[in-house]
mmCIF file of C-alpha atoms in Angstrom:
data_model
loop_
_atom_site.group_PDB
_atom_site.id
_atom_site.type_symbol
_atom_site.label_atom_id
_atom_site.label_comp_id
_atom_site.label_asym_id
_atom_site.label_seq_id
_atom_site.Cartn_x
_atom_site.Cartn_y
_atom_site.Cartn_z
ATOM 1 C CA ASN A 901 -0.027 -0.261 -0.166
ATOM 2 C CA ALA A 902 3.051 2.335 -0.896
ATOM 3 C CA GLY A 903 1.004 5.042 -2.931
ATOM 4 C CA VAL A 904 3.537 7.573 -3.946
ATOM 5 C CA THR A 905 7.181 7.204 -3.157
ATOM 6 C CA GLN A 906 9.813 9.800 -3.451
ATOM 7 C CA THR A 907 13.427 9.606 -3.051
ATOM 8 C CA PRO A 908 15.747 10.788 -1.442
ATOM 9 C CA LYS A 909 13.731 12.179 1.452
ATOM 10 C CA PHE A 910 16.798 14.489 2.366
ATOM 11 C CA GLN A 911 19.693 15.895 0.262
ATOM 12 C CA VAL A 912 22.439 18.668 0.668
ATOM 13 C CA LEU A 913 23.929 19.995 -2.526
ATOM 14 C CA LYS A 914 26.381 22.526 -3.335
ATOM 15 C CA THR A 915 25.671 25.428 -5.882
ATOM 16 C CA GLY A 916 26.293 23.930 -9.420
ATOM 17 C CA GLN A 917 25.796 20.483 -8.516
ATOM 18 C CA SER A 918 23.109 18.357 -10.323
ATOM 19 C CA MET A 919 20.713 15.856 -8.894
ATOM 20 C CA THR A 920 17.713 13.846 -9.837
ATOM 21 C CA LEU A 921 14.471 13.373 -7.395
ATOM 22 C CA GLN A 922 12.696 10.218 -8.174
ATOM 23 C CA CYS A 923 9.111 9.681 -7.801
ATOM 24 C CA ALA A 924 6.860 6.256 -8.223
ATOM 25 C CA GLN A 925 3.467 5.508 -7.736
ATOM 26 C CA ASP A 926 1.384 2.145 -7.715
ATOM 27 C CA MET A 927 -2.038 3.307 -8.137
ATOM 28 C CA ASN A 928 -1.899 3.157 -11.991
ATOM 29 C CA HIS A 929 -2.790 6.804 -12.148
ATOM 30 C CA ASN A 930 -2.329 8.737 -15.473
ATOM 31 C CA SER A 931 -1.212 12.077 -14.279
ATOM 32 C CA MET A 932 1.763 12.993 -12.076
ATOM 33 C CA TYR A 933 2.918 16.144 -10.636
ATOM 34 C CA TRP A 934 5.952 18.113 -8.997
ATOM 35 C CA TYR A 935 5.516 20.876 -6.595
ATOM 36 C CA ARG A 936 7.789 22.970 -4.315
ATOM 37 C CA GLN A 937 6.847 24.290 -1.279
ATOM 38 C CA ASP A 938 8.569 27.312 0.506
ATOM 39 C CA PRO A 939 7.661 29.332 3.597
ATOM 40 C CA GLY A 940 5.186 31.927 2.805
ATOM 41 C CA MET A 941 4.583 30.805 -0.671
ATOM 42 C CA GLY A 942 2.583 27.718 -0.429
ATOM 43 C CA LEU A 943 2.954 24.712 -2.793
ATOM 44 C CA ARG A 944 3.820 25.810 -6.332
ATOM 45 C CA LEU A 945 3.671 23.355 -9.485
ATOM 46 C CA ILE A 946 6.906 23.138 -11.050
ATOM 47 C CA TYR A 947 6.083 20.624 -14.074
ATOM 48 C CA TYR A 948 3.281 18.101 -14.666
ATOM 49 C CA SER A 949 2.635 15.081 -16.694
ATOM 50 C CA ALA A 950 -0.940 14.604 -17.879
ATOM 51 C CA SER A 951 -0.499 11.236 -19.280
ATOM 52 C CA GLU A 952 2.489 8.848 -20.075
ATOM 53 C CA GLY A 953 4.743 10.383 -22.773
ATOM 54 C CA THR A 954 3.859 14.193 -21.948
ATOM 55 C CA THR A 955 4.923 16.675 -19.822
ATOM 56 C CA ASP A 956 4.541 20.489 -19.294
ATOM 57 C CA LYS A 957 5.643 23.647 -17.555
ATOM 58 C CA GLY A 958 3.815 24.386 -14.457
ATOM 59 C CA GLU A 959 3.984 27.842 -12.708
ATOM 60 C CA VAL A 960 7.886 27.807 -11.537
ATOM 61 C CA PRO A 961 9.800 25.433 -14.161
ATOM 62 C CA ASN A 962 13.112 27.613 -14.614
ATOM 63 C CA GLY A 963 15.992 25.529 -13.565
ATOM 64 C CA TYR A 964 14.206 22.029 -13.491
ATOM 65 C CA ASN A 965 13.830 19.120 -16.100
ATOM 66 C CA VAL A 966 11.469 16.359 -15.850
ATOM 67 C CA SER A 967 10.962 12.808 -17.253
ATOM 68 C CA ARG A 968 8.243 10.695 -17.461
ATOM 69 C CA LEU A 969 10.101 7.430 -17.759
ATOM 70 C CA ASN A 970 6.853 5.147 -17.772
ATOM 71 C CA LYS A 971 3.486 5.420 -16.239
ATOM 72 C CA ARG A 972 4.621 4.818 -12.809
ATOM 73 C CA GLU A 973 7.607 7.086 -12.698
ATOM 74 C CA PHE A 974 8.256 10.727 -12.971
ATOM 75 C CA SER A 975 11.639 12.279 -12.168
ATOM 76 C CA LEU A 976 12.595 15.994 -11.367
ATOM 77 C CA ARG A 977 16.114 17.020 -12.298
ATOM 78 C CA LEU A 978 18.133 19.977 -11.220
ATOM 79 C CA GLU A 979 21.058 20.346 -13.832
ATOM 80 C CA SER A 980 22.726 23.005 -11.819
ATOM 81 C CA ALA A 981 21.486 23.692 -8.075
ATOM 82 C CA ALA A 982 20.915 27.129 -6.979
ATOM 83 C CA PRO A 983 20.563 28.223 -3.401
ATOM 84 C CA SER A 984 17.146 29.469 -4.522
ATOM 85 C CA GLN A 985 16.135 26.084 -4.956
ATOM 86 C CA THR A 986 16.432 25.172 -1.312
ATOM 87 C CA SER A 987 12.946 23.762 -0.698
ATOM 88 C CA VAL A 988 10.778 20.895 -0.042
ATOM 89 C CA TYR A 989 9.583 19.126 -3.107
ATOM 90 C CA PHE A 990 6.586 17.036 -3.400
ATOM 91 C CA CYS A 991 5.497 14.664 -5.963
ATOM 92 C CA ALA A 992 1.809 13.627 -6.417
ATOM 93 C CA SER A 993 -0.171 11.576 -8.867
ATOM 94 C CA SER A 994 -4.087 11.668 -9.700
ATOM 95 C CA GLU A 995 -6.294 9.524 -11.983
ATOM 96 C CA ARG A 996 -7.413 12.137 -14.640
ATOM 97 C CA GLN A 997 -9.974 10.270 -16.479
ATOM 98 C CA ILE A 998 -13.309 11.314 -15.524
ATOM 99 C CA THR A 999 -15.099 8.008 -15.468
ATOM 100 C CA ARG A 1000 -15.690 6.753 -11.998
ATOM 101 C CA VAL A 1001 -12.918 8.398 -9.812
ATOM 102 C CA THR A 1002 -12.706 11.852 -8.143
ATOM 103 C CA GLY A 1003 -9.460 13.434 -9.445
ATOM 104 C CA GLU A 1004 -8.085 13.145 -5.954
ATOM 105 C CA LEU A 1005 -4.284 13.850 -5.809
ATOM 106 C CA PHE A 1006 -2.210 11.782 -3.597
ATOM 107 C CA PHE A 1007 1.121 13.067 -2.421
ATOM 108 C CA GLY A 1008 4.451 11.607 -1.470
ATOM 109 C CA GLU A 1009 6.135 12.470 1.801
ATOM 110 C CA GLY A 1010 8.305 15.074 0.504
ATOM 111 C CA SER A 1011 11.798 15.536 -0.428
ATOM 112 C CA ARG A 1012 13.919 18.037 1.554
ATOM 113 C CA LEU A 1013 16.554 19.822 -0.602
ATOM 114 C CA THR A 1014 19.193 22.208 0.739
ATOM 115 C CA VAL A 1015 21.749 23.944 -1.905
ATOM 116 C CA LEU A 1016 24.562 25.485 -0.026
ATOM 117 C CA LYS B 208 -4.829 31.566 -13.300
ATOM 118 C CA GLN B 209 -6.716 30.421 -10.449
ATOM 119 C CA GLU B 210 -5.859 32.306 -7.159
ATOM 120 C CA VAL B 211 -6.454 30.553 -3.745
ATOM 121 C CA THR B 212 -6.650 32.790 -0.657
ATOM 122 C CA GLN B 213 -6.971 31.350 3.024
ATOM 123 C CA ILE B 214 -8.106 33.435 5.821
ATOM 124 C CA PRO B 215 -6.821 33.546 8.818
ATOM 125 C CA ALA B 216 -3.093 32.877 8.210
ATOM 126 C CA ALA B 217 -2.982 31.628 11.861
ATOM 127 C CA LEU B 218 -5.569 31.098 14.265
ATOM 128 C CA SER B 219 -5.151 30.039 18.014
ATOM 129 C CA VAL B 220 -8.257 28.806 19.939
ATOM 130 C CA PRO B 221 -8.821 26.932 23.355
ATOM 131 C CA GLU B 222 -9.605 23.182 23.295
ATOM 132 C CA GLY B 223 -13.340 22.404 22.796
ATOM 133 C CA GLU B 224 -13.998 25.319 20.462
ATOM 134 C CA ASN B 225 -15.821 24.940 17.176
ATOM 135 C CA LEU B 226 -13.913 26.750 14.483
ATOM 136 C CA VAL B 227 -14.281 27.635 10.749
ATOM 137 C CA LEU B 228 -11.307 28.005 8.230
ATOM 138 C CA ASN B 229 -12.013 29.966 5.053
ATOM 139 C CA CYS B 230 -11.115 29.388 1.498
ATOM 140 C CA SER B 231 -11.732 31.460 -1.381
ATOM 141 C CA PHE B 232 -10.892 31.040 -5.075
ATOM 142 C CA THR B 233 -11.165 33.094 -8.237
ATOM 143 C CA ASP B 234 -12.065 30.742 -10.829
ATOM 144 C CA SER B 235 -15.527 29.271 -10.295
ATOM 145 C CA ALA B 236 -15.145 26.748 -12.973
ATOM 146 C CA ILE B 237 -13.428 24.189 -10.471
ATOM 147 C CA TYR B 238 -13.584 20.355 -11.007
ATOM 148 C CA ASN B 239 -13.052 19.907 -7.107
ATOM 149 C CA LEU B 240 -11.775 21.121 -4.118
ATOM 150 C CA GLN B 241 -9.645 19.611 -1.664
ATOM 151 C CA TRP B 242 -8.901 20.233 1.966
ATOM 152 C CA PHE B 243 -5.460 18.966 3.387
ATOM 153 C CA ARG B 244 -3.659 18.780 6.854
ATOM 154 C CA GLN B 245 0.009 19.227 6.964
ATOM 155 C CA ASP B 246 1.958 18.896 10.326
ATOM 156 C CA PRO B 247 5.456 20.353 10.840
ATOM 157 C CA GLY B 248 7.936 18.776 8.798
ATOM 158 C CA LYS B 249 5.728 16.340 7.176
ATOM 159 C CA GLY B 250 3.684 15.576 4.014
ATOM 160 C CA LEU B 251 0.183 16.335 3.169
ATOM 161 C CA THR B 252 -2.600 14.377 4.263
ATOM 162 C CA SER B 253 -5.950 14.666 2.356
ATOM 163 C CA LEU B 254 -8.910 15.567 4.902
ATOM 164 C CA LEU B 255 -11.901 16.014 2.328
ATOM 165 C CA LEU B 256 -12.524 16.358 -1.266
ATOM 166 C CA ILE B 257 -15.594 18.007 -2.581
ATOM 167 C CA GLN B 258 -16.572 17.505 -6.148
ATOM 168 C CA SER B 259 -18.068 20.526 -8.137
ATOM 169 C CA SER B 260 -21.380 19.117 -8.021
ATOM 170 C CA GLN B 261 -21.453 18.627 -4.193
ATOM 171 C CA ARG B 262 -22.209 21.104 -1.580
ATOM 172 C CA GLU B 263 -20.426 19.524 1.335
ATOM 173 C CA GLN B 264 -18.516 16.527 2.618
ATOM 174 C CA THR B 265 -18.238 15.406 6.197
ATOM 175 C CA SER B 266 -15.795 13.182 7.985
ATOM 176 C CA GLY B 267 -15.855 12.770 11.768
ATOM 177 C CA ARG B 268 -15.505 16.308 13.217
ATOM 178 C CA LEU B 269 -14.701 17.812 9.939
ATOM 179 C CA ASN B 270 -17.121 19.422 7.521
ATOM 180 C CA ALA B 271 -16.202 21.058 4.416
ATOM 181 C CA SER B 272 -18.559 23.076 2.251
ATOM 182 C CA LEU B 273 -18.395 24.706 -1.155
ATOM 183 C CA ASP B 274 -20.282 27.325 -3.052
ATOM 184 C CA LYS B 275 -19.025 27.709 -6.264
ATOM 185 C CA SER B 276 -20.944 30.605 -7.020
ATOM 186 C CA SER B 277 -19.403 32.848 -4.656
ATOM 187 C CA GLY B 278 -16.039 31.186 -5.049
ATOM 188 C CA ARG B 279 -15.792 29.929 -1.346
ATOM 189 C CA SER B 280 -15.171 27.114 0.769
ATOM 190 C CA THR B 281 -15.163 26.513 4.589
ATOM 191 C CA LEU B 282 -13.851 23.565 6.819
ATOM 192 C CA TYR B 283 -15.689 23.456 9.870
ATOM 193 C CA ILE B 284 -13.962 21.626 12.859
ATOM 194 C CA ALA B 285 -16.022 20.984 15.831
ATOM 195 C CA ALA B 286 -14.980 20.100 19.167
ATOM 196 C CA SER B 287 -11.349 21.115 18.503
ATOM 197 C CA GLN B 288 -8.574 19.138 20.187
ATOM 198 C CA PRO B 289 -4.801 19.677 20.786
ATOM 199 C CA GLY B 290 -4.246 16.905 18.219
ATOM 200 C CA ASP B 291 -5.913 19.157 15.631
ATOM 201 C CA SER B 292 -3.099 21.779 15.833
ATOM 202 C CA ALA B 293 -1.375 21.723 12.139
ATOM 203 C CA THR B 294 -1.670 23.754 9.099
ATOM 204 C CA TYR B 295 -4.677 23.252 6.942
ATOM 205 C CA LEU B 296 -4.271 23.750 3.246
ATOM 206 C CA CYS B 297 -6.880 24.366 0.598
ATOM 207 C CA ALA B 298 -6.621 23.599 -3.005
ATOM 208 C CA ALA B 299 -8.588 23.910 -5.969
ATOM 209 C CA GLN B 300 -8.668 21.890 -8.975
ATOM 210 C CA ASN B 301 -9.130 23.226 -12.466
ATOM 211 C CA SER B 302 -9.009 21.720 -15.884
ATOM 212 C CA ASN B 303 -5.907 23.454 -16.646
ATOM 213 C CA SER B 304 -2.338 22.087 -16.054
ATOM 214 C CA GLY B 305 -3.417 18.435 -16.205
ATOM 215 C CA TYR B 306 -5.886 19.144 -13.434
ATOM 216 C CA ALA B 307 -3.263 20.050 -11.060
ATOM 217 C CA LEU B 308 -4.260 21.775 -7.681
ATOM 218 C CA ASN B 309 -3.925 25.369 -6.933
ATOM 219 C CA PHE B 310 -3.003 25.903 -3.315
ATOM 220 C CA GLY B 311 -3.678 28.515 -0.710
ATOM 221 C CA LYS B 312 -0.950 29.279 1.662
ATOM 222 C CA GLY B 313 -2.625 27.580 4.373
ATOM 223 C CA THR B 314 -4.228 28.300 7.956
ATOM 224 C CA SER B 315 -1.822 27.745 10.883
ATOM 225 C CA LEU B 316 -3.938 26.270 13.713
ATOM 226 C CA LEU B 317 -3.129 25.825 17.320
ATOM 227 C CA VAL B 318 -5.229 24.447 19.851
ATOM 228 C CA THR B 319 -4.642 25.068 23.307
ATOM 229 C CA PRO B 320 -5.332 22.427 26.197
#
């Protein structure tokens, strides 16, 4: 009953280093999302993938890239980390097809990233 | 772009009080509205989801209402307990951005014994 799993849970980087945040869901959901949460800013959408094979920019995409590796996995990459990317990152998934389900989003537990 | 606002930003109440958290949104063409709870340093726990065709949802001591025409939702917590202390987030789902959620900044609730 894992739901949405994110790795790593904690990471410290130096400015300019790169890293990838991994996200996997086991609910057979079509849509997946990456958010960042900063104090006083709430959660903001970075990128989303409405279905396997598609990705689109959200509100704050600069400095990030994503890959929808397959239906289960959606990764977020920081190519050259900056201190402004210090944040808590959340992955989420939902069943977008309007058949019987509600469109509810399910969230992972978050990845805390610090860029020095 | 959907804008979601939560009032108040912080609230402190004594144990046992009933309380209301407010959420407003600018685009009434929502698909659904979700309320979450977030404890410090933790992830998001979904509390209630109200579909656009519904007026309210209840779970235990929690009741959430939705008024699309006025762009408002409220979360009512009955007989508050210290364990209810957390940040409560409201999020509206529209069909744009792949049905992503647009979040308010949250209401930080402290229930004192």
